[in-house]
Coordinates of C-alpha atoms in Angstrom, one line a residue:
M1 CA 102.2 75.1 73.2
S2 CA 100.3 72.3 75.2
N3 CA 98.4 74.8 77.2
T4 CA 97.2 78.3 77.9
G5 CA 100.1 80.9 77.2
Y6 CA 101.1 84.4 77.7
V7 CA 99.3 84.7 73.8
E8 CA 96.4 83.5 75.7
I9 CA 96.5 85.9 78.3
Y10 CA 97.6 88.9 76.8
S11 CA 95.3 88.3 73.7
L12 CA 91.5 87.3 76.4
L13 CA 92.0 90.1 78.8
W14 CA 93.0 92.9 75.6
F15 CA 90.2 91.8 74.0
V16 CA 87.8 92.1 77.4
L17 CA 89.5 95.8 77.8
I18 CA 89.0 96.3 74.7
I19 CA 84.7 94.9 74.2
G20 CA 83.9 95.7 77.7
S21 CA 85.0 99.2 77.6
Q22 CA 82.1 100.4 75.3
F23 CA 79.0 98.2 76.9
S24 CA 80.4 99.4 80.5
G25 CA 78.8 102.9 80.5
P26 CA 79.6 106.2 79.3
I27 CA 82.0 106.9 81.8
Y28 CA 84.8 103.9 80.3
S29 CA 83.7 104.4 76.9
I30 CA 86.5 105.4 74.3
K31 CA 87.1 107.2 71.4
P32 CA 87.8 105.6 68.2
I33 CA 91.7 107.4 68.5
T34 CA 91.7 105.5 71.9
L35 CA 90.3 102.1 70.3
F36 CA 92.7 102.0 67.5
V37 CA 96.2 102.6 69.8
L38 CA 94.9 99.9 71.6
Y39 CA 94.1 97.8 68.7
G40 CA 97.0 98.3 67.6
A41 CA 99.1 97.6 70.8
W42 CA 97.7 93.9 70.6
I43 CA 98.9 93.3 67.3
L44 CA 102.3 94.7 67.7
F45 CA 102.4 92.6 71.2
L46 CA 101.2 89.4 69.1
I47 CA 104.3 89.8 66.2
P48 CA 107.4 88.6 68.0
S49 CA 105.4 85.4 68.5
F50 CA 105.3 84.6 65.1
F51 CA 109.4 85.6 65.2
V52 CA 110.5 84.0 67.7
Q53 CA 110.9 80.0 67.6
K54 CA 108.1 78.3 69.4
N55 CA 107.8 75.0 67.8
I56 CA 110.8 74.2 69.6
K57 CA 111.2 70.0 69.7
Y58 CA 112.4 68.6 73.8
T59 CA 115.6 67.6 72.1
T60 CA 118.0 70.2 73.7
V61 CA 118.8 70.3 77.1
V62 CA 117.2 70.5 80.6
F63 CA 117.9 71.2 83.7
A64 CA 118.8 69.1 86.3
P65 CA 118.8 69.8 89.8
R66 CA 121.2 68.8 92.9
K67 CA 118.7 66.9 95.1
N68 CA 120.0 67.7 98.6
K69 CA 120.6 71.4 97.4
L70 CA 117.1 72.0 96.2
K71 CA 115.8 70.6 99.2
V72 CA 117.6 73.2 101.3
V73 CA 117.1 76.0 99.4
L74 CA 113.3 75.1 98.7
F75 CA 113.3 74.8 102.8
I76 CA 115.6 78.1 103.5
L77 CA 112.7 80.2 101.5
V78 CA 109.4 78.9 102.8
F79 CA 110.9 78.9 105.8
T80 CA 112.0 82.5 105.8
S81 CA 108.8 83.6 103.4
L82 CA 107.1 82.2 106.7
L83 CA 108.8 84.0 109.4
V84 CA 108.5 87.3 107.2
N85 CA 104.8 87.0 106.8
I86 CA 103.7 85.7 110.6
V87 CA 106.2 88.6 112.2
S88 CA 104.0 91.2 109.8
L89 CA 100.6 89.6 110.7
Y90 CA 101.4 90.0 114.6
T91 CA 102.8 94.1 113.3
L92 CA 99.3 94.3 111.7
L93 CA 97.1 92.9 114.3
G94 CA 99.7 95.2 117.1
G95 CA 99.3 98.4 115.0
V96 CA 95.9 98.4 113.4
N97 CA 93.0 99.2 114.8
F98 CA 91.5 95.1 114.3
F99 CA 88.8 94.5 116.3
K100 CA 87.4 98.2 116.0
L101 CA 87.4 98.0 112.0
G102 CA 88.0 93.9 111.5
L103 CA 88.9 92.7 108.4
I104 CA 89.1 95.9 106.4
A105 CA 91.7 97.2 109.0
L106 CA 94.4 94.3 107.7
R107 CA 93.3 95.6 103.9
V108 CA 93.4 99.5 104.5
E109 CA 95.4 100.3 107.4
G110 CA 97.5 96.6 107.7
R111 CA 98.4 97.6 104.3
Q112 CA 100.2 101.7 105.0
L113 CA 101.6 100.4 107.3
L114 CA 103.7 97.3 105.4
D115 CA 104.5 100.3 103.8
E116 CA 106.5 102.3 106.1
Q117 CA 107.7 99.5 108.0
S118 CA 109.2 97.2 104.8
T119 CA 112.6 96.4 104.5
V120 CA 114.8 95.3 101.7
F121 CA 114.7 91.9 103.9
Y122 CA 111.0 92.1 103.7
Q123 CA 110.7 92.9 100.1
L124 CA 113.3 90.1 99.1
F125 CA 111.4 86.8 100.8
A126 CA 107.7 88.0 101.9
K127 CA 106.4 87.3 98.5
C128 CA 108.9 85.3 97.0
F129 CA 106.4 82.0 96.8
I130 CA 107.0 82.9 92.7
I131 CA 110.2 81.3 93.6
Y132 CA 110.0 78.0 95.9
I133 CA 106.9 77.7 93.9
P134 CA 108.0 76.3 90.6
L135 CA 110.7 74.9 92.8
A136 CA 108.8 72.7 95.0
M137 CA 107.2 71.6 91.1
L138 CA 110.5 71.1 89.7
G139 CA 110.9 68.8 93.0
Y140 CA 108.0 67.2 92.6
K141 CA 108.8 66.1 88.7
E142 CA 112.1 65.0 89.8
R143 CA 111.0 63.0 92.9
I144 CA 112.6 65.2 95.1
I145 CA 110.0 66.0 97.7
S146 CA 106.3 64.3 97.7
K147 CA 103.5 65.8 97.0
L148 CA 101.9 66.7 100.1
T149 CA 104.8 68.6 100.5
L150 CA 103.9 70.2 97.5
L151 CA 100.9 70.8 98.6
M152 CA 101.9 72.5 101.8
V153 CA 104.4 74.7 99.8
C154 CA 101.6 76.2 98.1
F155 CA 99.5 76.5 101.1
I156 CA 101.7 78.5 102.9
G157 CA 102.6 80.9 99.7
L158 CA 98.8 81.4 99.4
F159 CA 99.3 82.2 103.5
T160 CA 101.9 84.9 102.4
C161 CA 99.3 86.2 100.4
V162 CA 96.6 86.9 101.8
V163 CA 97.7 88.6 105.4
T164 CA 97.0 91.9 104.1
L165 CA 94.1 90.8 102.0
T166 CA 95.6 92.2 99.0
R167 CA 94.2 90.8 96.1
A168 CA 96.9 91.2 93.2
P169 CA 100.1 88.9 95.4
I170 CA 97.1 86.0 95.1
L171 CA 97.2 86.4 91.7
S172 CA 100.7 86.6 90.9
W173 CA 100.0 82.9 92.9
A174 CA 97.6 81.4 91.2
I175 CA 99.6 82.1 87.9
T176 CA 102.5 81.1 89.6
I177 CA 101.3 77.9 90.2
L178 CA 98.7 78.0 87.0
T179 CA 102.4 78.6 84.8
S180 CA 104.6 76.3 86.7
S181 CA 103.0 73.0 86.8
S182 CA 101.8 73.1 82.9
I183 CA 105.3 73.5 81.8
Y184 CA 106.6 70.8 84.2
F185 CA 103.7 68.5 83.9
K186 CA 100.8 67.7 81.0
F187 CA 96.7 68.7 81.8
S188 CA 94.3 67.4 80.2
G189 CA 91.6 69.7 79.1
K190 CA 89.2 69.4 81.7
N191 CA 92.1 69.1 84.6
Y192 CA 93.7 72.2 83.6
Y193 CA 90.4 74.5 83.7
L194 CA 89.1 72.8 86.5
T195 CA 92.6 74.4 88.1
I196 CA 92.0 77.2 87.1
I197 CA 88.7 77.4 89.1
Y198 CA 90.4 76.8 92.3
L199 CA 93.1 79.3 91.5
V200 CA 90.8 82.0 91.3
S201 CA 88.7 81.5 94.2
P202 CA 90.8 82.7 97.1
I203 CA 90.0 85.9 94.9
V204 CA 87.0 85.7 94.0
I205 CA 86.4 84.9 97.8
V206 CA 88.8 87.9 99.3
T207 CA 87.2 90.4 96.7
L208 CA 83.8 89.2 98.6
L209 CA 85.6 89.7 102.2
V210 CA 86.0 92.8 100.9
T211 CA 83.7 94.9 98.9
G212 CA 80.3 92.2 99.5
I213 CA 77.7 90.7 97.0
D214 CA 76.0 94.3 96.0
E215 CA 76.2 96.3 93.6
E216 CA 79.3 98.0 94.8
L217 CA 81.2 94.9 93.4
L218 CA 79.9 95.5 90.2
N219 CA 81.5 98.8 90.7
T220 CA 85.0 97.9 91.5
V221 CA 84.6 95.3 89.0
K222 CA 84.5 97.5 86.3
L223 CA 86.6 100.3 87.9
Y224 CA 89.3 97.5 87.5
L225 CA 89.2 96.3 84.3
F226 CA 87.6 99.6 82.3
G227 CA 88.9 102.5 84.5
G228 CA 92.7 102.0 83.1
V229 CA 91.8 102.2 79.4
K230 CA 89.6 105.1 80.5
A231 CA 92.8 107.0 81.9
Y232 CA 95.2 105.9 79.2
E233 CA 93.0 108.0 76.4
T234 CA 93.4 111.7 78.9
I235 CA 97.9 110.4 78.4
L236 CA 97.1 110.2 75.1
N237 CA 95.0 113.6 74.6
G238 CA 98.4 115.2 76.7
D239 CA 96.1 116.2 79.3
Y240 CA 98.4 114.7 81.7
P241 CA 100.2 116.7 84.7
D242 CA 103.5 118.2 83.7
K243 CA 106.3 116.0 84.4
S244 CA 109.2 118.9 84.4
F245 CA 109.1 119.0 87.9
Y246 CA 111.7 115.6 88.0
D247 CA 115.5 115.0 88.1
I248 CA 114.8 112.8 85.1
N249 CA 111.5 112.7 83.7
L250 CA 112.0 109.2 82.3
Y251 CA 108.8 107.3 82.9
S252 CA 110.0 104.6 81.4
I253 CA 113.4 103.7 83.1
D254 CA 112.4 103.5 86.9
F255 CA 114.1 100.9 87.8
I256 CA 116.9 102.9 86.5
S257 CA 115.8 105.8 88.5
Y258 CA 115.6 103.9 92.1
I259 CA 118.5 103.1 92.0
F260 CA 120.2 106.1 91.2
K261 CA 118.3 107.8 94.1
K262 CA 119.5 105.0 96.7
I263 CA 123.0 106.0 95.5
G264 CA 121.8 109.6 95.8
L265 CA 122.4 110.7 92.7
I266 CA 118.8 112.2 92.3
E267 CA 116.5 113.3 95.0
R268 CA 113.2 113.1 92.1
Y269 CA 112.2 110.5 89.6
P270 CA 108.5 110.0 88.5
P271 CA 106.7 107.9 90.9
L272 CA 105.0 104.6 90.0
I273 CA 102.1 105.4 91.9
R274 CA 100.5 107.6 89.1
E275 CA 97.7 110.7 89.3
Y276 CA 94.2 110.2 90.3
T277 CA 91.6 111.3 87.0
Y278 CA 88.7 112.4 88.3
I279 CA 86.1 110.1 86.2
P280 CA 86.4 107.9 86.3
H281 CA 88.5 107.9 89.7
T282 CA 91.6 105.9 88.9
N283 CA 95.3 106.2 89.1
V284 CA 95.5 102.9 87.2
Y285 CA 96.5 103.8 83.2
T286 CA 97.7 100.8 81.5
Y287 CA 101.4 99.3 80.7
L288 CA 101.3 101.2 78.1
D289 CA 101.3 104.5 80.6
A290 CA 104.9 104.5 80.9
A291 CA 106.4 104.6 76.8
T292 CA 103.4 107.0 75.9
L293 CA 104.4 109.6 78.5
D294 CA 108.3 109.1 77.5
L295 CA 107.7 108.8 73.9
G296 CA 104.4 109.9 72.8
V297 CA 102.3 106.6 70.1
A298 CA 105.7 105.9 69.3
G299 CA 106.0 104.5 72.8
V300 CA 102.6 102.2 72.4
F301 CA 104.8 100.3 69.8
F302 CA 108.0 100.8 71.7
S303 CA 105.8 98.6 74.2
A304 CA 104.2 96.6 73.2
I305 CA 106.6 95.2 70.9
S306 CA 109.5 94.8 73.5
F307 CA 106.9 93.3 75.7
G308 CA 106.1 90.5 73.5
A309 CA 109.7 90.0 72.7
I310 CA 109.9 89.6 76.4
A311 CA 107.6 86.7 76.7
A312 CA 107.9 84.9 73.4
Y313 CA 111.8 84.6 74.6
I314 CA 110.3 83.4 78.1
H315 CA 108.0 81.1 77.1
N316 CA 110.5 79.4 74.7
K317 CA 113.1 78.7 77.0
A318 CA 111.3 77.7 80.3
N319 CA 109.2 74.9 78.2
A320 CA 111.8 73.8 76.4
T321 CA 115.0 73.5 79.2
K322 CA 112.9 73.6 82.4
D323 CA 115.5 75.5 83.7
I324 CA 114.0 77.5 87.1
V325 CA 115.3 81.3 86.3
Y326 CA 113.0 80.7 82.7
V327 CA 110.4 79.1 84.2
S328 CA 109.5 81.1 87.4
Y329 CA 110.1 84.6 85.2
Y330 CA 107.8 83.3 82.8
C331 CA 105.5 83.7 85.7
F332 CA 106.2 87.2 86.8
I333 CA 105.8 87.8 82.4
N334 CA 102.4 85.7 82.6
Y335 CA 101.9 88.0 85.9
A336 CA 102.4 91.2 84.4
I337 CA 100.9 90.0 81.8
A338 CA 97.7 89.6 83.7
I339 CA 97.7 93.0 85.8
S340 CA 98.7 94.8 82.5
F341 CA 95.3 97.0 82.0
M342 CA 96.8 98.4 85.4
N343 CA 100.4 99.5 85.0
N344 CA 103.8 97.9 83.5
E345 CA 105.3 95.3 85.6
L346 CA 108.8 95.0 83.8
I347 CA 109.9 99.0 84.5
R348 CA 110.0 98.0 88.3
I349 CA 113.2 97.5 90.1
N350 CA 111.4 93.9 91.3
G351 CA 112.0 92.3 88.4
F352 CA 115.4 92.6 88.3
I353 CA 115.9 91.9 92.1
L354 CA 114.4 89.0 90.8
I355 CA 116.6 87.7 88.0
F356 CA 119.9 88.0 90.1
E357 CA 117.7 85.6 93.3
L358 CA 117.1 83.1 90.1
L359 CA 120.4 82.8 89.0
I360 CA 122.3 82.3 92.2
I361 CA 119.7 80.0 92.8
R362 CA 120.7 78.3 90.1
M363 CA 124.4 78.4 90.8
F364 CA 123.6 76.7 93.5
I365 CA 121.0 73.9 92.5
R366 CA 122.6 73.4 89.4
T367 CA 124.1 70.1 89.0
N368 CA 127.3 69.7 86.6
H369 CA 125.7 68.2 83.4
L370 CA 122.2 69.0 82.2
K371 CA 119.7 66.4 80.8
N372 CA 117.6 64.8 78.2
D373 CA 113.9 65.7 78.4
V374 CA 111.9 62.4 77.6

């Protein structure tokens, strides 16, 4: 791996979670059995990386786009995303008490308003920077677009993230830039870590705008990082609420249940938004929650090793082929890993919609031949 990849992201995050939870006060301290399960999940996630070929020599044919069609797709995606978010911002400023509550109105009332008024069109294009930023990186590498155009595309992506002052989209934006640029370009060590600092800065700024610099900030960071680990312990203890109320009582097939509900086959299925725990007060349970609720401790084995296998395969294909499908989806995988301390993005419908969109785009911009990477 020429630059930091999925293995390093996962290992660093899991190390911080396991060690940090032991030194963040009694509220977040976990039992030895929970600690054992978390270490097991870490090891199981890494196992596929030893079996999936990772030292691929770049003699493989590499994705080559059509120049004009790449420009057209890039323009449509960026323009549509920008338009959707401008309309959303106009709706927010008219629907929330912005002048009374200030920035907090965008985060609290604004997010609720967008959830209530969200459409399929909004879901497809509002945060599609995970497609058009790697596409712009590819275009710049192939000398189809200029550096200025690439920078404009990245800044437009950032604007679409900060409309509601939520951190998760900004994190996704930062990981998308870092992942796609590390695949399409070669970084020196110094420039790579400077890039990380620049990309993380918007997340820090938004956090400071929302919480300020005081004890509340430290408590917020602790809750975000270690609350899910402690909440997951309640699942291992069998204390999570009963799920017999649902028509489908499996948590791990959320994307299938979502489709079934949309076509009217079922009425109720386990929601992605979990029940709150009392201490700490959180409703995130790490990415291990769904499979553990369905299969018990065996779900840890299934969830961790399947996640690791998917990540290893996509990592290798993205680096070997530079294919926009694999590169963009690898950005999604790294984002899913980065928030694995909260939930499992891979079981949501969003990831499958992303694959569908990417396959259509690839068919449109791909040349009839591929080229050798040099």
